[in-house]
Coordinates of C-alpha atoms in Angstrom, one line a residue:
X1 CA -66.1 -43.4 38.6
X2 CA -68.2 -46.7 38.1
X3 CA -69.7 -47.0 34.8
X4 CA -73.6 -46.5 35.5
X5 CA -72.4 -43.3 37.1
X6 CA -71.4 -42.3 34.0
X7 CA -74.8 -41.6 32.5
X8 CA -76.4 -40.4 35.5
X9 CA -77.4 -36.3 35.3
X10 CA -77.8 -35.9 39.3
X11 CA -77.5 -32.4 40.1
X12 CA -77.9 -30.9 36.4
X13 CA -79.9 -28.9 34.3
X14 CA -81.1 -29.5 30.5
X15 CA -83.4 -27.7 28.1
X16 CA -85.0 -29.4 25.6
X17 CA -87.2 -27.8 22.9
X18 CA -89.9 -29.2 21.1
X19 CA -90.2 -31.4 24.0
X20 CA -93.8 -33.3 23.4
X21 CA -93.1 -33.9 20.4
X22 CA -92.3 -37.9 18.9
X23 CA -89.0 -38.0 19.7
X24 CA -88.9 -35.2 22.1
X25 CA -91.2 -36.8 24.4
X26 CA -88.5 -40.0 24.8
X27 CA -85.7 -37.7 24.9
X28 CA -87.4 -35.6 28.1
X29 CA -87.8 -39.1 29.7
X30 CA -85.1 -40.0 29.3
X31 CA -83.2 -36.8 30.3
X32 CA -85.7 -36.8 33.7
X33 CA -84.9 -40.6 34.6
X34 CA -81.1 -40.2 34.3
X35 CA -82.0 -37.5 37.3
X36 CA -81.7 -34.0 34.9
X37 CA -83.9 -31.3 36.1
X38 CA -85.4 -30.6 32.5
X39 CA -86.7 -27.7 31.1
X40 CA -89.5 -28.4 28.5
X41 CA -89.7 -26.1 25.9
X42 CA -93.0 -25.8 23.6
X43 CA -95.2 -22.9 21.5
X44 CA -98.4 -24.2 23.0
X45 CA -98.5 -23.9 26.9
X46 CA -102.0 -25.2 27.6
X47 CA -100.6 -28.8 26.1
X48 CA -96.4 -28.0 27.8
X49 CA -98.5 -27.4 31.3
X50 CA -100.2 -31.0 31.3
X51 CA -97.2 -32.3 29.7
X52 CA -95.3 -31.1 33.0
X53 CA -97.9 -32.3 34.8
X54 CA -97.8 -35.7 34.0
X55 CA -94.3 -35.9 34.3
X56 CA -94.5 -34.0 37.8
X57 CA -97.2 -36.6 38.7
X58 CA -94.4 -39.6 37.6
X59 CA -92.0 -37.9 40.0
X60 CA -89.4 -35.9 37.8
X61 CA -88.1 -33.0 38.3
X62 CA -89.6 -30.3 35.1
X63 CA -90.3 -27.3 34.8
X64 CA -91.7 -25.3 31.5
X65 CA -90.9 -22.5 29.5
X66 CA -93.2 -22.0 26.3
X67 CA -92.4 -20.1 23.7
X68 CA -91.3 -20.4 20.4
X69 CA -87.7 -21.4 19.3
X70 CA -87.6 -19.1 16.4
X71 CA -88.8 -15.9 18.3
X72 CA -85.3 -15.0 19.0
X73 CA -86.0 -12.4 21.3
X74 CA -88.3 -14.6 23.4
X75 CA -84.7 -16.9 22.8
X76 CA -82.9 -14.1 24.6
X77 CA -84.7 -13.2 27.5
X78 CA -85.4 -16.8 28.4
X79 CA -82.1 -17.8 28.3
X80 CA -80.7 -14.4 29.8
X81 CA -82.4 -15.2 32.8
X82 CA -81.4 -18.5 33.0
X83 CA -78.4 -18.7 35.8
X84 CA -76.8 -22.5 34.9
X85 CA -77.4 -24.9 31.8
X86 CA -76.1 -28.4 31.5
X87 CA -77.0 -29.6 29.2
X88 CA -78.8 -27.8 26.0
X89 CA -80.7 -30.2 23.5
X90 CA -81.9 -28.3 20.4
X91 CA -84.8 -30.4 18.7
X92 CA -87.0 -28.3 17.4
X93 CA -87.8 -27.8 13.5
X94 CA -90.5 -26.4 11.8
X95 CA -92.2 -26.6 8.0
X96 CA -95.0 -26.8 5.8
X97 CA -94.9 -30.0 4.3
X98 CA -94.9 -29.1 0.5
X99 CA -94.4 -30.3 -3.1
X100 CA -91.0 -29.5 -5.2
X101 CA -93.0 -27.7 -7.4
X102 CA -94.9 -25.9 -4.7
X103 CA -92.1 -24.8 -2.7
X104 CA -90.9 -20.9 -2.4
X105 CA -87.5 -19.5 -1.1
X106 CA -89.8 -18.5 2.1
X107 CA -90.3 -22.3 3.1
X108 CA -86.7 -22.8 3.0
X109 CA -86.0 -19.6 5.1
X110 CA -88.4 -20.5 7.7
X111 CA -87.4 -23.8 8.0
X112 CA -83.8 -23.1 8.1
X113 CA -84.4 -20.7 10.5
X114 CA -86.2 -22.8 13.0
X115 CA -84.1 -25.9 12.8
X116 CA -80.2 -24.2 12.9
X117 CA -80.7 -20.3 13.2
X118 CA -82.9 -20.7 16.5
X119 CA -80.4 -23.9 17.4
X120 CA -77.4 -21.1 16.8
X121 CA -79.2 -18.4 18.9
X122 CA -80.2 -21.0 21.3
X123 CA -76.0 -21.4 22.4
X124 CA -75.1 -18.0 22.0
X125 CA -77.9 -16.8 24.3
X126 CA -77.6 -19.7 27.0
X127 CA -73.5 -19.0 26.4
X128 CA -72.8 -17.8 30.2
X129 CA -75.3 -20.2 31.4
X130 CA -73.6 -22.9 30.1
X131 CA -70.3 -21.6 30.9
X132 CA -71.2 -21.5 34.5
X133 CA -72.2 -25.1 34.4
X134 CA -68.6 -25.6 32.4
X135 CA -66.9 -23.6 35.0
X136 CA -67.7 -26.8 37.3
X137 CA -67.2 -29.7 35.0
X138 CA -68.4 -29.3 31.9
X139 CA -71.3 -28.7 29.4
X140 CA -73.0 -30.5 26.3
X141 CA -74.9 -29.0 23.5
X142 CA -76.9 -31.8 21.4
X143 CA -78.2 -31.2 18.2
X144 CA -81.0 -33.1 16.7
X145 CA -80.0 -33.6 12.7
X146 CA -81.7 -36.5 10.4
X147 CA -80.5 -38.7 8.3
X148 CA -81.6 -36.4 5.3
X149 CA -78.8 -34.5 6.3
X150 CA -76.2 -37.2 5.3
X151 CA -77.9 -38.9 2.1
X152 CA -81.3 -38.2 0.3
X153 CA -83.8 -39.8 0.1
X154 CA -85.0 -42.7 -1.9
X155 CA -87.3 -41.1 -4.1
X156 CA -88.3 -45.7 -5.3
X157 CA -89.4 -46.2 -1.5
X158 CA -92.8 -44.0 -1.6
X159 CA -95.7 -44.4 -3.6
X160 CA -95.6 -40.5 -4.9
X161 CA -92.6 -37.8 -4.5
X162 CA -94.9 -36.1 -1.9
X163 CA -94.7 -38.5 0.4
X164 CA -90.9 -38.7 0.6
X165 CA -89.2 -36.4 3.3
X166 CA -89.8 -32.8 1.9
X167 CA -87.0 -30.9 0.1
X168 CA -86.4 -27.9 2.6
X169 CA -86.2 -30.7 5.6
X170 CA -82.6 -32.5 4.5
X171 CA -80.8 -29.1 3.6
X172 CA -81.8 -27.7 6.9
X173 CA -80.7 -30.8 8.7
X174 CA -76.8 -30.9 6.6
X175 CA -76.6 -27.4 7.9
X176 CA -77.4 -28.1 11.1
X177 CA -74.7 -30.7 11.1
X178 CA -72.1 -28.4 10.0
X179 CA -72.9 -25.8 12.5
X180 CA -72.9 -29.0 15.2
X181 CA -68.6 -29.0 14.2
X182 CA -68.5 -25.1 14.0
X183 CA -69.9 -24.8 17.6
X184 CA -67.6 -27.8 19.0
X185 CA -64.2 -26.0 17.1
X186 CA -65.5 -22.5 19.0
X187 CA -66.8 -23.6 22.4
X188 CA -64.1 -26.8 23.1
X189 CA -61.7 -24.4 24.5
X190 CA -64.5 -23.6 27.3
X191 CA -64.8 -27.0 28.1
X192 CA -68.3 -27.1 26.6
X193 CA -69.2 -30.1 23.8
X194 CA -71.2 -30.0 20.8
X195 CA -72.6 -33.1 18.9
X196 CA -75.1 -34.3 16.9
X197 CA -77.4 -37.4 17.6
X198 CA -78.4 -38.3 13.3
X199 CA -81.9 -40.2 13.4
X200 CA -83.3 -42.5 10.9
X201 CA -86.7 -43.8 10.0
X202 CA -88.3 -43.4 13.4
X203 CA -92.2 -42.5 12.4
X204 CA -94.8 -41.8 14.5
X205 CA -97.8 -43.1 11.9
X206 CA -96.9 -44.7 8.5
X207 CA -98.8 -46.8 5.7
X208 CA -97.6 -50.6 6.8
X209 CA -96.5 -51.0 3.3
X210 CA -94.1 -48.0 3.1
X211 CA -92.8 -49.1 6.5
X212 CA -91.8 -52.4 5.4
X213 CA -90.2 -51.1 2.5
X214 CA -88.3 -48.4 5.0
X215 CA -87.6 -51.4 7.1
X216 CA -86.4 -53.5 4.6
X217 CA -83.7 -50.5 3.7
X218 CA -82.1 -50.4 7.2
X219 CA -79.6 -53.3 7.9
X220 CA -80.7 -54.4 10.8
X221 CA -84.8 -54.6 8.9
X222 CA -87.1 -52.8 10.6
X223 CA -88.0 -49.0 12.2
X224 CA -86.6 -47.4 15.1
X225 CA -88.8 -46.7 18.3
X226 CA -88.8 -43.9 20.3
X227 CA -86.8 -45.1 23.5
X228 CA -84.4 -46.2 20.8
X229 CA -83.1 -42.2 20.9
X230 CA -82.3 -42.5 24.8
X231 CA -79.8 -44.1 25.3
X232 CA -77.7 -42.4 22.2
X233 CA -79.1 -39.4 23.6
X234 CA -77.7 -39.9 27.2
X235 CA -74.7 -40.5 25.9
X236 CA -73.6 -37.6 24.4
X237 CA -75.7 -35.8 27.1
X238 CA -73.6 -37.2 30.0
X239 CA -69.9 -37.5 31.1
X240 CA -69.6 -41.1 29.4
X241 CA -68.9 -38.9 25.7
X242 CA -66.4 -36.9 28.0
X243 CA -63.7 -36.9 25.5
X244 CA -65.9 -36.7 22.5
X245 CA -67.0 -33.2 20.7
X246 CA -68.2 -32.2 16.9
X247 CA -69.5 -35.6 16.4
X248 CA -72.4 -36.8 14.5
X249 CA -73.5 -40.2 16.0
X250 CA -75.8 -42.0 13.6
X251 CA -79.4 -44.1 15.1
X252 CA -80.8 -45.3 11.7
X253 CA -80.5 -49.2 11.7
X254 CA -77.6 -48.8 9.2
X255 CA -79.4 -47.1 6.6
X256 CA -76.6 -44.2 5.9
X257 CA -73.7 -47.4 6.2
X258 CA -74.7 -48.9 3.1

């Protein structure tokens, strides 16, 4: 096989949730270019349908399925229908953005439950999809952690504690993380893969100031960019990571290496 053939996804299916979001967006693109038919996954379907649209209108191959990633029966009979799955990208995470202070046990449920609870259900109930893909080749599961997950965060960098990453966000990410190597010990043996692509400081809208102090935390001095996430994202997605499983593979400029 010659090397570009390596990332190519000709011929193979992926589901991505939270698909229009900031990062989402890139990672659909990038998952249609490669030649994936991708399934774009989304709570609102007015905003998924022109989303699918556009990308119909561009030439790629989408469909859409909206509903939400945490309504784990909606997770079940999506996915119970669904006949082969290549590739399985669980992005989605959902929180209210709150103090310390103002926090309650019920933020941290419902944000754990949307970012690794609906990312566990997600595999178990597209299991004999992916299987049959596996049965052929092979599968990959990607799971979308954050740097929060590794290290915390720099409390000195923001102007007030609020507008650091909130507190529920990094625990749910760490778990996230370790379920990424639970999933790759269970599902190896089925020739399916499980990794982790670990974003840094990749903001959609910032104050210039704290961005230049984010910047100037990253080795290499500056934020990430959206189509920054593709390539790293196509790699674990496609048979160049063949041999690799249970990974976490950091995109943060260096910020975790110091």
């Amino acid at each position: 096989m010659d090397l570009p053939s390596f990332f190519r996804l000709d011929g193979r299916t992926a589901f991505i949730s939270a698909a229009r979001g900031h990062l989402g967006t890139a990672m659909t693109r990038a998952l249609a270019k490669a030649g994936a038919h991708v399934i774009v996954n989304g709570r609102d379907d007015a905003k998924l349908a022109a989303f699918e649209d556009q990308l119909r209108g561009e030439g790629f191959s989408v469909e859409r399925a909206a509903f939400d990633i945490a309504d784990m029966a909606a997770v079940r009979a999506f996915f119970g229908n669904l006949k082969r799955l290549d590739i399985l990208v669980n992005n989605a995470v959902s929180m209210q953005v709150k103090s310390f202070a103002a926090l309650e046990p019920a933020d941290f449920a419902a944000t754990y439950e949307s970012a690794v609870t609906a990312a566990f259900e997600c595999v178990r109930a597209a299991l004999p999809a992916l299987r049959e893909a596996a049965a052929s080749g092979e599968a990959s599961i990607v799971n979308i952690a954050s740097m929060y997950g590794q290290v915390a965060p720099d409390g000195r960098l923001y102007a007030t504690r609020e507008g650091q990453s909130p507190f529920h966000y990094g625990p749910a990410k760490a778990a996230l993380l370790q379920l990424t190597r639970h999933l790759a010990a269970e599902l190896g043996p089925q020739k399916i893969r499980v990794n982790a692509l670990v974003p840094g400081a990749f903001p959609a809208r910032i104050d210039p100031e704290l961005g230049e102090r984010l910047a100037g935390r990253t080795m290499l001095g500056r934020l990430g960019t959206p189509a920054e996430i593709a390539g790293p994202l196509l790699f674990l997605a496609s048979p160049a990571s063949g041999y690799m499983t249970g990974a976490a593979l950091n995109i943060d400029g260096g910020w975790t290496a110091w």
